[in-house]
XYZ file of C-alpha atoms in Angstrom:
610
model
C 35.756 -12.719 -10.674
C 34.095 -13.455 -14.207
C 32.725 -10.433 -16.169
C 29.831 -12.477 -15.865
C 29.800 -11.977 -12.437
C 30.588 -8.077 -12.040
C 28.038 -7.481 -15.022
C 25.272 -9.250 -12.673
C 26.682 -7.536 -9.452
C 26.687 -4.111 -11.437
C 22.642 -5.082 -12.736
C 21.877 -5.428 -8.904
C 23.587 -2.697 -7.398
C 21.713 -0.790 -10.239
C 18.222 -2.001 -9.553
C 18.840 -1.095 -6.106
C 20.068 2.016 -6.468
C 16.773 2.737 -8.466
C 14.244 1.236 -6.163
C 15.764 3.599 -3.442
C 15.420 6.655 -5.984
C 12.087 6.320 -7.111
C 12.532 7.990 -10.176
C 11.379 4.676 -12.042
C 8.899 2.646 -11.420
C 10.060 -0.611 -9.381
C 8.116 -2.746 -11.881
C 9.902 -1.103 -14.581
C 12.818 -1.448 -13.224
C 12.558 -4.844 -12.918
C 11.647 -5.085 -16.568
C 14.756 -3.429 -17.436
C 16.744 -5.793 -15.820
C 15.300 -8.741 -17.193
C 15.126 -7.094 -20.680
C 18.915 -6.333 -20.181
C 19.700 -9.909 -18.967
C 17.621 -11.072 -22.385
C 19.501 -9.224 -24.455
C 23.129 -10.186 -22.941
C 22.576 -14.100 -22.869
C 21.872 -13.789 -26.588
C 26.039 -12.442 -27.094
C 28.516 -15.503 -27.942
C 30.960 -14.491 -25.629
C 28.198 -14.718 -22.559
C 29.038 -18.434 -21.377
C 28.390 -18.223 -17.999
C 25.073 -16.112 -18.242
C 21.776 -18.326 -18.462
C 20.335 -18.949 -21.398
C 17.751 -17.080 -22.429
C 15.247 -20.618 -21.650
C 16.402 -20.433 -18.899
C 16.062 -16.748 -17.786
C 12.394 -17.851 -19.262
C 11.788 -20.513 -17.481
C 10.711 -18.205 -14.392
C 7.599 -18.137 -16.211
C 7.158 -21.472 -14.442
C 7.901 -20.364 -11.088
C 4.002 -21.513 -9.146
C 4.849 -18.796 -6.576
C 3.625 -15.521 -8.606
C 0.760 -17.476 -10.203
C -0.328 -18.515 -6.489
C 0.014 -14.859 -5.368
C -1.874 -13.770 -8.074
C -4.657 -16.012 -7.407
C -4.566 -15.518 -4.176
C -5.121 -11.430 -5.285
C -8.611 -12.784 -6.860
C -9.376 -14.325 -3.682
C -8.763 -11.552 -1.414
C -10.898 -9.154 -4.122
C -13.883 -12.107 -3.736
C -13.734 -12.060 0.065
C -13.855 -8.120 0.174
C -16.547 -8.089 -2.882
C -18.970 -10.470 -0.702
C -18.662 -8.536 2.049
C -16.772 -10.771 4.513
C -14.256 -8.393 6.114
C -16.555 -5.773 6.482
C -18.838 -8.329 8.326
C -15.395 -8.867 10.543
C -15.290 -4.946 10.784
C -18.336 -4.797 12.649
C -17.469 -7.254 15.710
C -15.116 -3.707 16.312
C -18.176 -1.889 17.614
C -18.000 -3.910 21.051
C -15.043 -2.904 21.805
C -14.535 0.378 23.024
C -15.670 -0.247 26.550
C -12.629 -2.030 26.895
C -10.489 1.271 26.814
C -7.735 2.242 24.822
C -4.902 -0.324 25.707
C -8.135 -3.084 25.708
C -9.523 -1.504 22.653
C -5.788 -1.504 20.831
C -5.016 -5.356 21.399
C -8.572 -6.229 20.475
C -7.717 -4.334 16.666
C -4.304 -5.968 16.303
C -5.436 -9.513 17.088
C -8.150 -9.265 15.265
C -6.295 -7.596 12.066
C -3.716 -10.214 12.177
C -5.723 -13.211 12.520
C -8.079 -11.959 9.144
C -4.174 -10.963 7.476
C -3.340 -14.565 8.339
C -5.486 -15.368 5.579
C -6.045 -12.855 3.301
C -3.613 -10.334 1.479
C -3.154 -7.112 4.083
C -3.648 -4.350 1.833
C -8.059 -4.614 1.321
C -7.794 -5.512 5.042
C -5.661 -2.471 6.096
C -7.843 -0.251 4.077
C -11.009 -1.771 5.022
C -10.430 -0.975 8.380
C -9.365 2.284 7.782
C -12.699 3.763 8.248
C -13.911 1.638 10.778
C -10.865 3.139 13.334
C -11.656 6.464 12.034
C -14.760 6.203 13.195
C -14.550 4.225 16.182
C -11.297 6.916 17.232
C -14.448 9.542 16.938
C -16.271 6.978 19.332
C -13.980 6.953 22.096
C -12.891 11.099 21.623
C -9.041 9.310 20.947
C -7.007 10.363 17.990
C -6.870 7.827 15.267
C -3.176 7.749 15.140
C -3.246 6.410 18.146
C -4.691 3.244 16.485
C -3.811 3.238 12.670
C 0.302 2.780 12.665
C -0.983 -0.475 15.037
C -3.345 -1.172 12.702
C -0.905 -1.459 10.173
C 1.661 -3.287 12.022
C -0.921 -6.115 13.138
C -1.555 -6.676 9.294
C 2.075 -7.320 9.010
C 1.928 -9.729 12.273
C -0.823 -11.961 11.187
C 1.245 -12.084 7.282
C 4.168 -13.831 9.154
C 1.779 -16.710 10.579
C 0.960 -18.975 7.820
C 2.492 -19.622 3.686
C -0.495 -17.055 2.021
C 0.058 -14.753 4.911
C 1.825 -12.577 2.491
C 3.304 -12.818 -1.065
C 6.793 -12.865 0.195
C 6.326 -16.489 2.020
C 4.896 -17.756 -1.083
C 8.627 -16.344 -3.059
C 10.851 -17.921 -0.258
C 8.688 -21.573 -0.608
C 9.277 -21.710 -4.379
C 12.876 -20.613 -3.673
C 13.501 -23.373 -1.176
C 11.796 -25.858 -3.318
C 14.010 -25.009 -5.880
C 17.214 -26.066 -4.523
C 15.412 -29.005 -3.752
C 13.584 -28.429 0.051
C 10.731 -29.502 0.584
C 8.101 -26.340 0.339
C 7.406 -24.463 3.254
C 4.022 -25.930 5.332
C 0.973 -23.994 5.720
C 1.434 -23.597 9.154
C 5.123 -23.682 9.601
C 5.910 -20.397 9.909
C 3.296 -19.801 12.972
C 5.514 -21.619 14.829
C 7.647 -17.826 14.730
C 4.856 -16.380 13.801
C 2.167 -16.345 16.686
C 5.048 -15.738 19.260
C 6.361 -12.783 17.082
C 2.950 -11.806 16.899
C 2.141 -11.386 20.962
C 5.246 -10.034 21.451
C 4.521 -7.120 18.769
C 1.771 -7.067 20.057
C 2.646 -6.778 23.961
C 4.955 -3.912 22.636
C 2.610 -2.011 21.642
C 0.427 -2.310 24.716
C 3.210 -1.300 26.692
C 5.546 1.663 24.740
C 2.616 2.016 21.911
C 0.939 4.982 23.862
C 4.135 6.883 24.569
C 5.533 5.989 21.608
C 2.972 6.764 19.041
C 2.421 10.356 18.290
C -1.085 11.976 18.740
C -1.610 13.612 14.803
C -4.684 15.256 13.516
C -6.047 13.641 9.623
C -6.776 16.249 7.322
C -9.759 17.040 8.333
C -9.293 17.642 12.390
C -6.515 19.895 11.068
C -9.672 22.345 9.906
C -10.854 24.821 12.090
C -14.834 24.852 13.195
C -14.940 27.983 10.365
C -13.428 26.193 7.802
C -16.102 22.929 7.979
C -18.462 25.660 7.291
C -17.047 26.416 4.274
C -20.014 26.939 1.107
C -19.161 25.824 -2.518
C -20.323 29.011 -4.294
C -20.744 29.419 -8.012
C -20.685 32.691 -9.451
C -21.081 33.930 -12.942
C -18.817 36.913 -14.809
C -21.880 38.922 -16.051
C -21.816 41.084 -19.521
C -20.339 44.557 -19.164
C -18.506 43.415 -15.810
C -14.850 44.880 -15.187
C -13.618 41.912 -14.601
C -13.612 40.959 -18.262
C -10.076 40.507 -19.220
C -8.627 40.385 -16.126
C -6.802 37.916 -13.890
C -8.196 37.145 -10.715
C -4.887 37.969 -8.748
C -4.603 41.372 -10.469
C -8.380 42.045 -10.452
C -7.815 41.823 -6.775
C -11.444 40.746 -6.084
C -10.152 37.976 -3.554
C -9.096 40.429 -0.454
C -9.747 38.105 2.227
C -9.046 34.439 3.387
C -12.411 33.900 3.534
C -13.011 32.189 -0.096
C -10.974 31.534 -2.740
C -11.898 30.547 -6.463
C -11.253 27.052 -7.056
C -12.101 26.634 -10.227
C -13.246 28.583 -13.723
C -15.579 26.300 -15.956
C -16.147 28.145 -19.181
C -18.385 26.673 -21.835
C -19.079 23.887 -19.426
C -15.266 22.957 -19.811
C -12.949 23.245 -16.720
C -10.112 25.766 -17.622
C -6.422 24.249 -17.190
C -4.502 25.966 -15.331
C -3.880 28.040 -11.935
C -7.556 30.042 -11.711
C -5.877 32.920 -10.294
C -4.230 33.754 -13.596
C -6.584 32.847 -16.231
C -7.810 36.130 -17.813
C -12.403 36.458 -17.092
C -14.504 36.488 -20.061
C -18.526 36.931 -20.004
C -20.178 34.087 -18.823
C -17.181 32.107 -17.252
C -18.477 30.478 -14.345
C -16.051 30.878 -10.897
C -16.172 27.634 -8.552
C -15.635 29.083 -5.137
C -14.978 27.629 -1.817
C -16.117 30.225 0.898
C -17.094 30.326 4.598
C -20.012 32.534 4.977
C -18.356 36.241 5.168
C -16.697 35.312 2.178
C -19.691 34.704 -0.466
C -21.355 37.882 1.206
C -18.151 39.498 0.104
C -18.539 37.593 -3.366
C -21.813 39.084 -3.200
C -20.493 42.684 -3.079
C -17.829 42.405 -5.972
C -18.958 44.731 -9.051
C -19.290 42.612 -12.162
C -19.902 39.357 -10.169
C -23.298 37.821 -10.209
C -24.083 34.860 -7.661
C -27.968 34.889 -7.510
C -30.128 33.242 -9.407
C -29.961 34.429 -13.375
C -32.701 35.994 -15.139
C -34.178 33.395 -17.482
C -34.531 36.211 -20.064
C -30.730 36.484 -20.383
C -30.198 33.179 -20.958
C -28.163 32.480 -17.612
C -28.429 29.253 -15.885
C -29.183 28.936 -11.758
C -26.391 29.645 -9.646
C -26.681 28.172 -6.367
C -24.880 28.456 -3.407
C -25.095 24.801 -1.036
C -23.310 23.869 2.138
C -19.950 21.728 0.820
C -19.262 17.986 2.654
C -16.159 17.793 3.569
C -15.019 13.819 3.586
C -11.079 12.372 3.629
C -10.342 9.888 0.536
C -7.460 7.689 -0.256
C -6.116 6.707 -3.694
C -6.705 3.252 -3.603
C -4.249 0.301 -4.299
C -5.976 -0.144 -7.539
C -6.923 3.391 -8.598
C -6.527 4.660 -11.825
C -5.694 8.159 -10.580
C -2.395 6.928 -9.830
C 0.702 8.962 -11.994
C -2.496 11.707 -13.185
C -2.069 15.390 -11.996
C -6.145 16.255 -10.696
C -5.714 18.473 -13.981
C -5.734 15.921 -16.433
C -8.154 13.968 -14.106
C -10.234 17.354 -14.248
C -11.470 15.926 -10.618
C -14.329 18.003 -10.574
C -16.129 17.416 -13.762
C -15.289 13.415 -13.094
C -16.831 13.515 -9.271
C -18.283 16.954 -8.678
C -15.883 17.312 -6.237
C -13.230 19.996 -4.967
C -9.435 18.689 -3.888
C -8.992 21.119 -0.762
C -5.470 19.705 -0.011
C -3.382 16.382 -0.434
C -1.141 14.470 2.347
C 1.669 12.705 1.626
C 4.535 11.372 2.966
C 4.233 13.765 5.923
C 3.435 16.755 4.246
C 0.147 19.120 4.046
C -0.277 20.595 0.221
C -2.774 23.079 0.094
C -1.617 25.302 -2.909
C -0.627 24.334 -6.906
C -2.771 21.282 -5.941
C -3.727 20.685 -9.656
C -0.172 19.709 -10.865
C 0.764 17.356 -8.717
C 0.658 13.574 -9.670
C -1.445 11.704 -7.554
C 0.200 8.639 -5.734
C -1.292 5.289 -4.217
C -1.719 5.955 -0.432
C -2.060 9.939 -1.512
C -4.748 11.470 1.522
C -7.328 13.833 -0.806
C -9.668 16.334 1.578
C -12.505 16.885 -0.557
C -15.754 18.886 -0.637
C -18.423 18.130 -2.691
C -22.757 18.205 -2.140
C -23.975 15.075 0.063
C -24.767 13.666 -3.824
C -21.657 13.980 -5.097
C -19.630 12.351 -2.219
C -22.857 9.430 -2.187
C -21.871 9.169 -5.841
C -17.909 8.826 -5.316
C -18.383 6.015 -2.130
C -18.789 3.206 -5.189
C -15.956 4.535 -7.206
C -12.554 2.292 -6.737
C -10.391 4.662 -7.712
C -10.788 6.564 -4.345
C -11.903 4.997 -0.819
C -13.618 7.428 1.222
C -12.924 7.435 5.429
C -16.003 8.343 6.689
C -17.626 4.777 4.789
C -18.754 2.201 7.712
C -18.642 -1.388 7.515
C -21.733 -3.049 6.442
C -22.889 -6.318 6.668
C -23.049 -9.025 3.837
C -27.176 -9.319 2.604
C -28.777 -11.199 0.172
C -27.021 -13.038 -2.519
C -23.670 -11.580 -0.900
C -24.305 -13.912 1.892
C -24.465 -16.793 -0.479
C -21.216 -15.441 -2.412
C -19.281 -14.943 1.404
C -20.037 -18.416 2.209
C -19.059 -19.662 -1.528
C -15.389 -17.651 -1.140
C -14.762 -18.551 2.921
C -15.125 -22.375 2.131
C -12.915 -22.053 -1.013
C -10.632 -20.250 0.980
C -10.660 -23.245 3.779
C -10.377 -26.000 0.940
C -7.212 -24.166 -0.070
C -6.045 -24.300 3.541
C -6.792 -27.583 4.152
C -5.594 -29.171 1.308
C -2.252 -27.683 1.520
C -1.840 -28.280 5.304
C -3.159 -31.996 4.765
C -0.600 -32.407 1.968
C -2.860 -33.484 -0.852
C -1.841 -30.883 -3.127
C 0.320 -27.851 -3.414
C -0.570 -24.499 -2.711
C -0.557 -23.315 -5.965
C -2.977 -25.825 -7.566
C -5.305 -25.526 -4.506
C -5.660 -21.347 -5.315
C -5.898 -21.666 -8.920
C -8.934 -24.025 -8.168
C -10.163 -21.363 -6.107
C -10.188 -18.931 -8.426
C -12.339 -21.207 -10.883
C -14.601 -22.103 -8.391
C -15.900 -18.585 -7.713
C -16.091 -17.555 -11.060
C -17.832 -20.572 -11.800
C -20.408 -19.945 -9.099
C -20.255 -15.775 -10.101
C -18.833 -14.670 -6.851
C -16.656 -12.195 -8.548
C -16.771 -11.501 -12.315
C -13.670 -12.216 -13.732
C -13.154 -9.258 -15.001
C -13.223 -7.700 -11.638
C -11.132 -10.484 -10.399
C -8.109 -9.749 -13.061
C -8.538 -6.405 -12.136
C -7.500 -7.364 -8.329
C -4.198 -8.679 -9.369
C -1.465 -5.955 -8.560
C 0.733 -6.581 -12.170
C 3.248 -4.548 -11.361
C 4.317 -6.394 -8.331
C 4.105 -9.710 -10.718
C 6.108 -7.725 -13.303
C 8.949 -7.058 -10.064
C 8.890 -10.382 -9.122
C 9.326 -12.058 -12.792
C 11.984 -9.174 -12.918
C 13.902 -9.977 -9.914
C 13.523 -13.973 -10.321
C 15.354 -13.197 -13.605
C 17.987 -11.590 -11.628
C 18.281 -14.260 -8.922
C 18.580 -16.637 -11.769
C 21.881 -14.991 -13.314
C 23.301 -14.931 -9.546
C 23.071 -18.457 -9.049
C 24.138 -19.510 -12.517
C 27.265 -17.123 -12.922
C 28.282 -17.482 -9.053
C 27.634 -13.714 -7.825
C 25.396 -15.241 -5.056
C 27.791 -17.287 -4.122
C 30.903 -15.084 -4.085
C 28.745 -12.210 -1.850
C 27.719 -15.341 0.363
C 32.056 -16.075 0.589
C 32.323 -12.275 1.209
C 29.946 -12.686 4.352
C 31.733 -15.874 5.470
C 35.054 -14.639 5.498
C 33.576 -11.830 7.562
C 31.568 -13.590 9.930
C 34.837 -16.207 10.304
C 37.235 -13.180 11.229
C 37.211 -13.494 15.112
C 34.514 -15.303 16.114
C 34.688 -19.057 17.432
C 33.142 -22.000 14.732
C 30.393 -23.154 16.479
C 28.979 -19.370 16.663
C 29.416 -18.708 12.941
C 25.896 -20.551 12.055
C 24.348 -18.146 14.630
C 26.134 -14.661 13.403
C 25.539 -15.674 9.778
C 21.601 -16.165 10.734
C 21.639 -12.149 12.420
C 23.735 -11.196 9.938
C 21.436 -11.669 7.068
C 18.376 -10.898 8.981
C 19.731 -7.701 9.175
C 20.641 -7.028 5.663
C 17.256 -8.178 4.988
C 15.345 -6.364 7.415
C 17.812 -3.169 6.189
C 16.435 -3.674 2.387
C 13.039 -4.434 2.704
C 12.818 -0.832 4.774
C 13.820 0.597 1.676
C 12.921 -1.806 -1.317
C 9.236 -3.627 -1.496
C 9.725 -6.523 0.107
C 8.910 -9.249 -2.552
C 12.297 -7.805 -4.391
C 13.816 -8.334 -1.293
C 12.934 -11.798 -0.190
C 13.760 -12.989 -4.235
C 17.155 -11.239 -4.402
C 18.391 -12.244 -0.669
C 17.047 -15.810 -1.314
C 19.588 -17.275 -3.491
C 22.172 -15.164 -1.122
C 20.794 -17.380 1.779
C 21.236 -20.873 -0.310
C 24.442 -19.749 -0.825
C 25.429 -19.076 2.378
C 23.867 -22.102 3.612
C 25.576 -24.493 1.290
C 29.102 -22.632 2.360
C 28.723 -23.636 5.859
C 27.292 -27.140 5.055
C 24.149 -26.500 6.746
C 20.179 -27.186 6.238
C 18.978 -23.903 4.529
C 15.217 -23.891 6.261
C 16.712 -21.384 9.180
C 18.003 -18.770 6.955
C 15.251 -18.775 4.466
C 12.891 -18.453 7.146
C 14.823 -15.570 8.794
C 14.300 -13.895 5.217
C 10.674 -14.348 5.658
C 10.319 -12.901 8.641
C 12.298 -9.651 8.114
C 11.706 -9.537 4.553
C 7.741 -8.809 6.138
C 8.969 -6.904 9.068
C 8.973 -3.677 8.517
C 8.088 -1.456 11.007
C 10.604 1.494 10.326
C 9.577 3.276 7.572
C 6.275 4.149 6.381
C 7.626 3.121 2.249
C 8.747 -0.240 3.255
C 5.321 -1.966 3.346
C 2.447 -0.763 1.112
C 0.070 -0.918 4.333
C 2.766 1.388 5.908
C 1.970 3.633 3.179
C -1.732 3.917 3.069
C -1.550 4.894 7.406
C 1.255 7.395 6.915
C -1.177 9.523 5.066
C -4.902 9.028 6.659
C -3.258 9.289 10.174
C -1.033 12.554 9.472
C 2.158 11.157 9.986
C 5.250 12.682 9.636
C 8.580 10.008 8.696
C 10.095 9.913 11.672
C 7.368 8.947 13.453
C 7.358 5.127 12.201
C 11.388 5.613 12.731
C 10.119 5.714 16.791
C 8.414 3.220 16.904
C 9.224 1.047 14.629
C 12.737 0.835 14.569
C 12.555 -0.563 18.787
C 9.725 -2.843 17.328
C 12.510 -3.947 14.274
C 14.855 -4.393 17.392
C 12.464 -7.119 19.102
C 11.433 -8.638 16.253
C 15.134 -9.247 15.417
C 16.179 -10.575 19.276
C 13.567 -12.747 19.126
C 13.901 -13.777 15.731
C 17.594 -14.760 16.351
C 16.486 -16.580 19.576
C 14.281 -18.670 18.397
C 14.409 -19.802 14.874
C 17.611 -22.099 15.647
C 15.632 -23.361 18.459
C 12.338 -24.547 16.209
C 14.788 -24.804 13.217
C 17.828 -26.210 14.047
C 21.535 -25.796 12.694
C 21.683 -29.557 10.784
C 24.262 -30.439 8.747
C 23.794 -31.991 5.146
């Protein structure tokens, strides 16, 4: 083993130890690496590292320019209105039942994340279940980790049915395979996809836990809660005082949520700031409590005396709504202090789910995550006001339907979309010239501005995969890809007969694969187990289509964890999951997909020498 070698091994075993630990930011990460990598080709002593044109010449890869243009078309479809048209066709269905109702969402989720990238359609639909669950008296979690999972079904159908087949086409066309078709992978996919889907419909109702969102979890009291302000009058004893010492808050029946003080939100926990005259308290209270509010000396909450120079205070029933930090927010890596949340949207944060957990308390210095569940309570204006923000999707919003010039723009987008369907399936051009046309087509015709549409385009997971390509690069040129691809060899050789080696080799790296991208994003996955696969391929003197479509498929399947697919993420918190819930049922549904997988693709793919 070359330095060469163990310095790339040690860069990978690096970058995966710190996508598992979070502390850094995978994109970052992957920056890091590449920076590193940079840096090290430039030494004299570095022969078998790649140069640093060619670390560079990733730049050229088509796959992450065709992802990211196929970002701007996903943003035009869901700006003209076109899945929440789809949304609608969901209102017909609940006379079928639950098990009726459940295979009706699935199909229909994975035939639109065929298409389009899963994340808008995932959280799209969010509401719509919420709503229809309310419908049909059934609790949403009953539908949304199946929601979830059907987006990830429909992904493994076609080439743009996820970023992740796009990576493993440009990797096979780089060792010189022809690129993958735009309908190959249905071949795995659609069977894959009724079989998930007959899962479901069998084990899904025992299997999938019956949680409350954040907002069943309230009592019939606490929806009645009132968003009081009250005013610290002159000569009040109060003055000076914290609100935990002045002991004014004796009963759980308000608490002060806020102190704005020359019309400026004070930092910090309101409990301990010390009162002065005028400060204004922000309290959330059911009704006992602002009649106790009412009875604390020095307090005022009725309407001030315009002599003294004190504005209206006003007391006003609070709506309480559910909202998700989107996959675009700006909120993300922001405490709700330095947000100061309710100057921005006049609303209250009442508590925060995530990753299982209920936070209620200290709410204002924690840092807000993507897939973070808010429960708010605001006036009927404020939450009208937040529905057109994109920095936080509210779950009570229902579909609408596409009118006026959006109908124009949803025709404009679908038929670009089909011209970039059909021309790659016909063969008259590749996949990544057909997008990029795409792209200018709408903006020519102002379907999107292109503002919004650069906007769309998730950078940091262009920044990973520029990062990791870099990576993938040094394994191939210095042989670690192909020494770890020996390594599983001589394993898979030790006991077992020649003729099954092709098959164990196959499971064997599904498994690693499916193992990873349960704990890494999956486009990291799919570009560092690609050149792996090549590898390993080119050991055994076989075809390498088989292999890199077994990365495909469990590079997308991941059912296990609620971390390992972003759509994962955004369910775990609007259904109230807890971990080990997507450990139930989706480790049995990792189990199918991985039978079936190692069944079948050396029956549509076959072992062929070259």
């Amino acid at each position: 083993m070359t330095w060469e070698i163990a310095f790339v091994i040690f860069l990978l075993i690096g970058s995966l130890a710190s996508f598992i630990w979070e502390k850094i930011p995978t994109d970052v990460t992957a920056l890091i690496v590449f920076a590193v990598l940079l840096v090290a080709a430039q030494m004299p002593f570095a022969h078998d590292l790649p140069r640093v044109d060619e670390l560079l010449s990733v730049f050229a890869n088509p796959a992450p320019v065709t992802i990211a243009a196929m970002f701007i078309l996903s943003a035009a479809l869901e700006k003209a209105g076109v899945i929440d048209t789809i949304a609608t066709w969901t209102d017909g269905i609940a006379k079928l039942g639950y098990r009726g109702s459940l295979v009706a969402i699935i199909l229909l989720v994975a035939c639109i994340s065929a298409f389009i990238n899963n994340t808008p359609v995932v959280v799209i639909f969010m509401p719509v279940i919420l709503s229809f669950a309310r419908k049909i008296n059934i609790p949403a979690s009953k539908f949304l980790i199946p929601l979830s999972y059907g987006s990830i079904f429909g992904g493994v159908c076609t080439l743009v049915g996820t970023s992740t087949n796009l990576l493993a086409s440009g990797q096979i066309v780089a060792a010189g395979q022809p690129a993958l078709g735009m309908f190959e992978l249905a071949r795995i996919g659609v069977p894959l996809m009724f079989i998930g889907t007959g899962f479901l419909l069998i084990f899904g109702h025992k299997l999938i836990p019956h949680r409350e969102t954040l907002t069943a979890m309230l009592s019939e009291e606490e929806r009645k809660e009132f968003l009081t302000e009250a005013y610290v009058r002159p000569g009040s004893r109060l003055i000076g005082e914290t609100i935990r010492d002045s002991g004014i808050i004796k009963t759980k029946q308000m608490r002060v949520v806020e102190i704005i003080r020359n019309g400026v939100a004070v930092q910090g926990d309101p409990r301990d700031v010390p009162l002065q005259i005028g400060d204004r308290l922000v309290i959330a209270a059911r009704p006992q409590g602002v009649a106790h509010a009412a009875s604390v000396d020095g307090l005022n909450i009725r309407e001030g005396k315009e002599e003294e120079g004190l504005e209206t205070i006003s007391a006003h029933s609070g709506a309480i709504v559910e909202g998700v930090i989107s996959p675009r927010s700006t909120l993300a890596g922001q405490t709700i202090r330095e947000i100061n949340f309710r100057q921005r949207f006049r609303m209250v944060v009442l508590a925060l789910h995530r990753r299982g957990m209920n936070l209620r308390d200290q709410l204002d210095t924690v840092r807000l995550e993507r897939g973070d569940t808010l429960l708010l309570m605001g006036t009927d204006q404020a939450r009208e006001a937040l529905r057109h923000s994109d920095d936080l999707l509210l779950l009570d919003r229902p579909p609408t339907h596409a009118t006026g010039n959006q109908k124009r723009n949803a025709w404009i987008v679908s038929l670009s979309l089909v011209g970039v369907i059909s021309s790659v399936t016909l063969g008259i051009m590749p996949i990544s010239v057909a997008a990029i046309a795409a792209v200018a087509i709408i903006f020519l015709c102002g379907c999107i501005r292109p503002a919004d549409g650069y906007d769309a385009i998730e950078w940091s997971i262009l920044a990973l995969i520029y990062g990791m390509l870099a990576l993938g690069a040094a394994m191939e040129t210095t042989g670690a890809s192909k020494l770890l691809a020996d390594l599983m060899v001589h394993v898979i050789s030790l006991g077992s007969m020649p003729s099954l080696q092709p098959f164990i080799a196959l499971a064997v790296l599904y498994f690693v694969t499916s193992l990873l991208t349960e704990l890494l994003s999956n486009n990291a996955t799919v570009v560092l187990m690609a050149p792996i696969a090549l590898s390993l391929a080119g050991i055994l003197g076989l075809d390498p289509r088989p292999f890199i479509i077994a990365i495909c498929v469990a590079s997308s399947a991941s059912f296990a964890t609620p971390i390992g697919y972003q759509t994962n993420t955004y369910v775990y918190g609007v259904g109230g999951y807890k971990f080990v819930d997507f450990i139930k049922v989706g480790l049995p549904l990792n189990v199918v997909y991985f039978l079936t997988s190692i069944f079948l693709i050396p029956m549509l793919w076959p072992f062929q020498s070259i």
